[in-house]
Coordinates of C-alpha atoms in Angstrom, one line a residue:
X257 CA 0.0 0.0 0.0
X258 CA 1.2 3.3 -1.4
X259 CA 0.8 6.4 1.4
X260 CA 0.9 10.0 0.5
X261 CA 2.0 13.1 1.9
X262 CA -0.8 13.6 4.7
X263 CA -3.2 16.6 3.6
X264 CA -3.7 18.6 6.8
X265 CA -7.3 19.2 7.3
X266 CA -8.8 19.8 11.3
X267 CA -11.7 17.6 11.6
X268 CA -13.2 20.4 13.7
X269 CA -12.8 22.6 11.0
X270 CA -14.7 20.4 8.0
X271 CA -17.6 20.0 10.8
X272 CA -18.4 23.7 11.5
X273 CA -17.9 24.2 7.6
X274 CA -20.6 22.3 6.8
X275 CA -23.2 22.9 9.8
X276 CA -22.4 26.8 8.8
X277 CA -23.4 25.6 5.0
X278 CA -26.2 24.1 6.1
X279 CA -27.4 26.8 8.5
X280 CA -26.9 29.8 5.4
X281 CA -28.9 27.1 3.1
X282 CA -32.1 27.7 6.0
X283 CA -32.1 30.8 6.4
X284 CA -31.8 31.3 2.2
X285 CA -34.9 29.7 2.4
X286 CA -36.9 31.0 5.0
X287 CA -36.1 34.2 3.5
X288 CA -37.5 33.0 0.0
X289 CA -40.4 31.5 1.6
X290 CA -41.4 34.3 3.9
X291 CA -41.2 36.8 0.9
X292 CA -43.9 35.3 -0.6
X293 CA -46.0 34.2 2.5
X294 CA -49.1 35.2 1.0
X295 CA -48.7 32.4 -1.1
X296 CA -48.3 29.6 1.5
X297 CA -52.2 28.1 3.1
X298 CA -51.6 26.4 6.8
X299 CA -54.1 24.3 8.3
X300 CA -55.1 27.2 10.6
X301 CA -55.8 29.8 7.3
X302 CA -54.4 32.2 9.3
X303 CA -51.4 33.4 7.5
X304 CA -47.5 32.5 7.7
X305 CA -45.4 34.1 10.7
X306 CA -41.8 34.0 10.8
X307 CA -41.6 31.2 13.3
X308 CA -44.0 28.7 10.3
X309 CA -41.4 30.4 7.8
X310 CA -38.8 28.3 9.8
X311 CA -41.1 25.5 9.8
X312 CA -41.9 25.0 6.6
X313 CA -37.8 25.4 5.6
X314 CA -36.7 22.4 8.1
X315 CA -39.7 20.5 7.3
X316 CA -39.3 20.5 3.8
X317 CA -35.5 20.7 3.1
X318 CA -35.2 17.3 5.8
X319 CA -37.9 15.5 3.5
X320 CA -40.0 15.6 6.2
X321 CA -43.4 17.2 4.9
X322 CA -46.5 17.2 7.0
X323 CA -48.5 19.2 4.6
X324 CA -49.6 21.0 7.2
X325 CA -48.7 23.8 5.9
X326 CA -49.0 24.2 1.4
X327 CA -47.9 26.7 -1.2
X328 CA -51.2 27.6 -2.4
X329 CA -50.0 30.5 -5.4
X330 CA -48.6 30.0 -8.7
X331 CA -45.6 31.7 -7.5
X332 CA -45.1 29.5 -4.6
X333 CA -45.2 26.8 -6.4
X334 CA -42.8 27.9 -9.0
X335 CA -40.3 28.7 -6.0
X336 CA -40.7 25.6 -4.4
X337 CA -39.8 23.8 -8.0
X338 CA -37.2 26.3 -8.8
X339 CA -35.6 27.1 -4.9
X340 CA -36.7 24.8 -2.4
X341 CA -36.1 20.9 -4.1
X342 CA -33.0 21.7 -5.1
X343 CA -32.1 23.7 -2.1
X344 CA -33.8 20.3 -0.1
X345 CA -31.0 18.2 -2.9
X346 CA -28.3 20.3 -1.5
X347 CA -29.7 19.8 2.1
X348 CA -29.2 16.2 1.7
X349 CA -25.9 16.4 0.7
X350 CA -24.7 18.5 3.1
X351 CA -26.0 16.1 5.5
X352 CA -24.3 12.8 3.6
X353 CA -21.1 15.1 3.2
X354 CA -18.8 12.7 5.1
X355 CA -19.7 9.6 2.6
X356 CA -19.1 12.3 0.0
X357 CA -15.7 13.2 1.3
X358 CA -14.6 9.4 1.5
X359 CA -15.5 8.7 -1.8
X360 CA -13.9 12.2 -2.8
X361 CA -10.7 11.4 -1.1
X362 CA -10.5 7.8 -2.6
X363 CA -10.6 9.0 -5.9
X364 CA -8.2 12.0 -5.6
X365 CA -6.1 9.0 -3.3
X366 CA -6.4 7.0 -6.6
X367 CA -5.9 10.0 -9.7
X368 CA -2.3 10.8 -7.4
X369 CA -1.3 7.2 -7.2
X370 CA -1.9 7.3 -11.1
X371 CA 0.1 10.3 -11.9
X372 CA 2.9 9.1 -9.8
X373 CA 3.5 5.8 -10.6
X374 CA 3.5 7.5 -15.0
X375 CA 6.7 10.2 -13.3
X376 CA 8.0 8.7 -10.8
X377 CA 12.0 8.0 -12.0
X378 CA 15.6 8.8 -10.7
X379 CA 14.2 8.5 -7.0
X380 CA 15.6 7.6 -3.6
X381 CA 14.1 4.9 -1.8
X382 CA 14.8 4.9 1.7
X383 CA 14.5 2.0 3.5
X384 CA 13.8 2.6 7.2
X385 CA 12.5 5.9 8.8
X386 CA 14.3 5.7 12.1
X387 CA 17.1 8.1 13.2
X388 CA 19.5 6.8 10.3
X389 CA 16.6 7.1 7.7
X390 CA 15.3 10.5 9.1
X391 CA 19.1 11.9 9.1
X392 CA 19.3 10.7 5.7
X393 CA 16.3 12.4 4.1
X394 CA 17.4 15.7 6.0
X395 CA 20.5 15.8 4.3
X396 CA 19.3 14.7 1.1
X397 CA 17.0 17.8 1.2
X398 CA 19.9 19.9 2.9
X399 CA 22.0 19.5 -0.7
X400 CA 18.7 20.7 -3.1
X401 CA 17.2 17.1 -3.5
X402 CA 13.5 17.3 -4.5
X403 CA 11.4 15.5 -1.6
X404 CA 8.6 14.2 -4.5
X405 CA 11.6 12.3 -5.4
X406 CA 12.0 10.2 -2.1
X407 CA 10.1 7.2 -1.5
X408 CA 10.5 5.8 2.1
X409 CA 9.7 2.0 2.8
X410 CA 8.3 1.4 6.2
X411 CA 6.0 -1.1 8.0
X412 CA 5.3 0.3 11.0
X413 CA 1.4 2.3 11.2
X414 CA 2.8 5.0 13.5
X415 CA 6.2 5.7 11.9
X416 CA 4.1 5.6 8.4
X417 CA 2.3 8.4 10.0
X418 CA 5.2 10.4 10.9
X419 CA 6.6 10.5 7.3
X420 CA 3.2 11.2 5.6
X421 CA 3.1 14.1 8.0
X422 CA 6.6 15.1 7.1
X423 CA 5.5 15.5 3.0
X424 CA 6.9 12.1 2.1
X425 CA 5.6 9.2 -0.1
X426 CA 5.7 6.2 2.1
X427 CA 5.4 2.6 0.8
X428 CA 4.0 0.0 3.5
X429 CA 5.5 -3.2 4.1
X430 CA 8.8 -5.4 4.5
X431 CA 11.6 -3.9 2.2
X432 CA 13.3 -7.5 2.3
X433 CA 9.9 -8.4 -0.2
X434 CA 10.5 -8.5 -3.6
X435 CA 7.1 -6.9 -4.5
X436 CA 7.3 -4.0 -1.9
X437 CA 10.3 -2.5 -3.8
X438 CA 8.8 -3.1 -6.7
X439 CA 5.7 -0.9 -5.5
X440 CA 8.2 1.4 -4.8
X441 CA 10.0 1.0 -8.5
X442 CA 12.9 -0.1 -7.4
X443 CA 14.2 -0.9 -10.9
X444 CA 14.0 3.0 -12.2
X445 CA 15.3 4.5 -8.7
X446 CA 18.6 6.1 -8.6
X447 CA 19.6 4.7 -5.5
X448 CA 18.9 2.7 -2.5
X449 CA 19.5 3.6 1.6
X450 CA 19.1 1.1 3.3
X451 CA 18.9 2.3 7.1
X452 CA 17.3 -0.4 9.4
X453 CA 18.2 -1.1 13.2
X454 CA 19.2 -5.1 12.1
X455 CA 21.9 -5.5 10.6
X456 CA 20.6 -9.3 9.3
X457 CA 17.5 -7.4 7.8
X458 CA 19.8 -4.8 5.8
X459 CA 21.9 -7.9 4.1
X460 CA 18.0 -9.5 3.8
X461 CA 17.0 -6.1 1.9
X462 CA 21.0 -6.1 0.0
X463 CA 20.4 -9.2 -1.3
X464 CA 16.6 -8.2 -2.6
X465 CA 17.6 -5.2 -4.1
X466 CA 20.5 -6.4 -6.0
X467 CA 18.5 -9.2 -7.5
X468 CA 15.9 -6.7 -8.6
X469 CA 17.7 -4.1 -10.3
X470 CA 21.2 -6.7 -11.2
X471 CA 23.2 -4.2 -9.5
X472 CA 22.2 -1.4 -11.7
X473 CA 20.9 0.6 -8.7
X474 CA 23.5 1.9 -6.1
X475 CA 23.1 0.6 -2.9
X476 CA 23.9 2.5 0.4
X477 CA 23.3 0.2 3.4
X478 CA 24.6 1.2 7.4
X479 CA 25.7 -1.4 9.4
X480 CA 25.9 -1.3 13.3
X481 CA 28.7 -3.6 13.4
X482 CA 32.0 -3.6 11.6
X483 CA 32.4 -7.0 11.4
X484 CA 29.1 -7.2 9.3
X485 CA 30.3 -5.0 6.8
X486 CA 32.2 -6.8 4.4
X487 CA 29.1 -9.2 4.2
X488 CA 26.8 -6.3 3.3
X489 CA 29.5 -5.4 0.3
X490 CA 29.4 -9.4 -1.1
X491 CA 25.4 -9.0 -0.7
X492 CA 26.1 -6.2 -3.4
X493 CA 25.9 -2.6 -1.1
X494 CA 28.4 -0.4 -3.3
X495 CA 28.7 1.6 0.1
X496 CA 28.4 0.1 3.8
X497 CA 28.3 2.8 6.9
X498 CA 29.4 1.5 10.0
X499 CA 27.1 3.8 12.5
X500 CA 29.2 2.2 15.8
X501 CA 32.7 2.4 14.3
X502 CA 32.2 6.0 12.8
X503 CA 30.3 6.9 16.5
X504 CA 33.2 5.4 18.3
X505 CA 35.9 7.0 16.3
X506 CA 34.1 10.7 16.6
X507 CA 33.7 10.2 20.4
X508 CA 38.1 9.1 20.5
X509 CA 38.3 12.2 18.3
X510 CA 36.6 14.4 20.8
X511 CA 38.9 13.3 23.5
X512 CA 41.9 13.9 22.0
X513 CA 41.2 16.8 19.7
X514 CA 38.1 17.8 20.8
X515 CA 38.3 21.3 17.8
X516 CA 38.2 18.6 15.3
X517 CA 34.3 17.1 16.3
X518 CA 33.4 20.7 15.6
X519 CA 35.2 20.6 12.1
X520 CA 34.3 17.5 11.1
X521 CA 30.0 18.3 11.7
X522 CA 30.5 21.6 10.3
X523 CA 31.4 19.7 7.1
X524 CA 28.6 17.7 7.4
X525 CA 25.8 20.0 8.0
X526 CA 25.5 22.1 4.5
X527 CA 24.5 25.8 5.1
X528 CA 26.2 25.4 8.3
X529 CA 29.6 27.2 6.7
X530 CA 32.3 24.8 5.5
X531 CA 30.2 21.8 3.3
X532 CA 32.1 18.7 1.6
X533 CA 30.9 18.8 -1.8
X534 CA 31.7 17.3 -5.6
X535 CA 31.5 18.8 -9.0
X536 CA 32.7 17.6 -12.5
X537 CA 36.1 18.8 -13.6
X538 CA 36.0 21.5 -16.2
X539 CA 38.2 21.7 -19.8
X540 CA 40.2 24.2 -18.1
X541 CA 40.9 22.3 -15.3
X542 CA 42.2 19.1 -16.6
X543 CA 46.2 18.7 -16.8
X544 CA 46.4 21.2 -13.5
X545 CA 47.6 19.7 -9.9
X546 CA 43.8 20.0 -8.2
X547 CA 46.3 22.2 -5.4
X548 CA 46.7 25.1 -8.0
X549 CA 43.0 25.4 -7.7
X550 CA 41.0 28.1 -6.1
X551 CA 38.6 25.5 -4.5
X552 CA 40.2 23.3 -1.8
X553 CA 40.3 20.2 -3.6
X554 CA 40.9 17.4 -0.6
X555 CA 40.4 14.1 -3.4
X556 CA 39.9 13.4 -6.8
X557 CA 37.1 10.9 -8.0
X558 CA 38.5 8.7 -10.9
X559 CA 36.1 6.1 -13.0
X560 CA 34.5 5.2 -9.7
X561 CA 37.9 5.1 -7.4
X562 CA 38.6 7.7 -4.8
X563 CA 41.9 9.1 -5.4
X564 CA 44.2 11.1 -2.0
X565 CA 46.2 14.1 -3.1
X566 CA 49.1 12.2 -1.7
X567 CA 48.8 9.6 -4.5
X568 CA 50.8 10.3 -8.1
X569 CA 47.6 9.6 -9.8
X570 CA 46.7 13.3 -8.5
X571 CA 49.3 14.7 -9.6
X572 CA 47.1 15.8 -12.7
X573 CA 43.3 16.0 -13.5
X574 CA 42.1 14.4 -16.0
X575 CA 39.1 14.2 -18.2
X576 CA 36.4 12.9 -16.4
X577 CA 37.2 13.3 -12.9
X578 CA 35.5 14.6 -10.1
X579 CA 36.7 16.8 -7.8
X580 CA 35.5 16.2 -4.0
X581 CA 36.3 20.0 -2.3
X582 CA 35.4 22.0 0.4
X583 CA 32.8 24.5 0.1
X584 CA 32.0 27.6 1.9
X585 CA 28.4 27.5 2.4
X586 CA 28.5 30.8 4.4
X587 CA 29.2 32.7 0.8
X588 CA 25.9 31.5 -0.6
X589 CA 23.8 32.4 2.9
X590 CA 25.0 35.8 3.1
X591 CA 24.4 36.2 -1.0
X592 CA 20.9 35.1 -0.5
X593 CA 20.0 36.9 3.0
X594 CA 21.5 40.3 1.4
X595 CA 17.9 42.5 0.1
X596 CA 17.1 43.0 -3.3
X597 CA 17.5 46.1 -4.9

């Protein structure tokens, strides 16, 4: 089952909506019919007061109709065909509004299930919307990426919830199932994150994946131990993160150089100030030592390979590589809080 980004709407709100509908639609009426009360004939041939005005309107618009009380004139009869049944229609479906809004929502539920299953392409599928997942997402849309274009796979009702709430497209079920990915086009993605709390489910989910797309899709996959790694990598994740060996060497890091915890999550928070990013090498660029350059080039990325400054290979860029550099992501915030003028 495919869930949608949740539609706020106060349930408070869509009640007093339509009992304040309903409400104008009476007094419309009561108007209309006490207008022309010389054409009305009650039991009592005594004329129409305000208060059988009222009467007549909730009578007749609830389908009620004692007949107690008659439209006698031409013209009264001629408003109750022109103004009162359909007025007494609309009444109705005021009162029916909640089946209306069920069938209402299913088929807007169904028309957006359509559109997105004819554009959705070049996603992220995320699989797991714990901490890992969530800190995922958040830096996903920290570096531009479009949140249409993530698709978060989840089984659990209340953490569904969460992400609907949150603007994302959430696809119910167990990601290690062959036709949950597929639900979530798995085949056309751009990439897979795999960030569960098991470590036995993510090689479950590795192994689904890789037989799905034949290891066309790139597979990102944590791991809370380091020892499960390299069987993540045979399972065919092209990148494994070790969340207890990266935690544990950030905590010996703040012990010993405690400056360089502040460094390191400044580089990984983007509009933060420094930002590690990576951009294609340009004509110009390639036969230069990436250390001529302007940008503070710290690696070079060659057919897939990371390459270390310290290497030969770097001595020279070449065609095709990308440069991984640090950016200062304070430049661009004070360009874009500055007025226009």
């Amino acid at each position: 089952m495919i869930h949608f980004p949740a539609i706020s709407q106060s349930p408070l709100w869509a009640l007093v909506r339509r009992l304040l509908a309903a409400v104008v639609l009476v007094l419309l009426i009561v108007v209309v019919v006490y207008l022309d009360r010389d054409g009305y004939r009650d039991v009592n041939e005594d004329g129409l007061t305000l208060l059988d005005a009222f009467y007549y309107t909730v009578v007749s618009l609830s389908t009620t109709g004692y007949g107690d009380i008659t439209p006698a004139s031409e013209s009264a009869r001629l408003v109750n065909v022109l103004v009162i049944t359909p007025a007494r229609v609309l009444f109705l479906i005021i009162l029916v509004g909640t089946t209306l809004e069920v069938l209402t929502e299913q088929y807007r539920t169904n028309l957006r299930l359509t559109r997105w299953r004819k554009t959705v392409k070049d996603h992220v599928i995320i699989c797991g919307y714990g901490t890992k997942g969530r800190s995922a997402i958040s830096a996903l849309l920290e570096t531009g990426f479009d949140k249409q274009r993530i698709i978060v796979v989840e089984r659990n009702p209340s953490v569904i919830r969460q992400a609907t709430a949150a603007g994302l497209v959430v696809v119910e079920g167990n990601a290690t199932r062959s036709a949950v990915l597929n639900e979530a086009h798995v085949k056309s993605a751009k990439s897979v994150i795999i960030a569960t709390d098991s470590d036995e489910v993510s090689v479950l989910i590795t192994l689904t994946v890789r037989q799905l797309t034949a290891g066309q899709v790139r597979i990102i996959a944590s791991a809370r131990e380091a020892e499960n790694a390299p069987l993540l990598r045979q399972s065919g994740a092209h990148h494994v993160i070790v969340s207890s060996a990266t935690a544990g060497r950030l905590l010996g890091v703040s012990t010993s150089a405690p400056p360089l915890i502040d460094v390191v999550e400044d580089l990984l928070t983007p509009g933060q100030g420094m930002a590690l990013a990576m951009r294609s090498a340009t004509r110009d660029e390639v036969g230069v030592s990436p250390r001529r350059l302007d940008a503070l080039v710290i690696a070079l990325v060659r057919r897939g390979k990371v390459i270390s400054l310290s290497e030969k290979a770097a001595t020279a860029i070449e065609t095709g590589d990308m440069l991984v550099y640090v950016r200062d992501d304070r430049v661009s915030s004070a360009a874009n809080s500055e007025p226009s003028r």
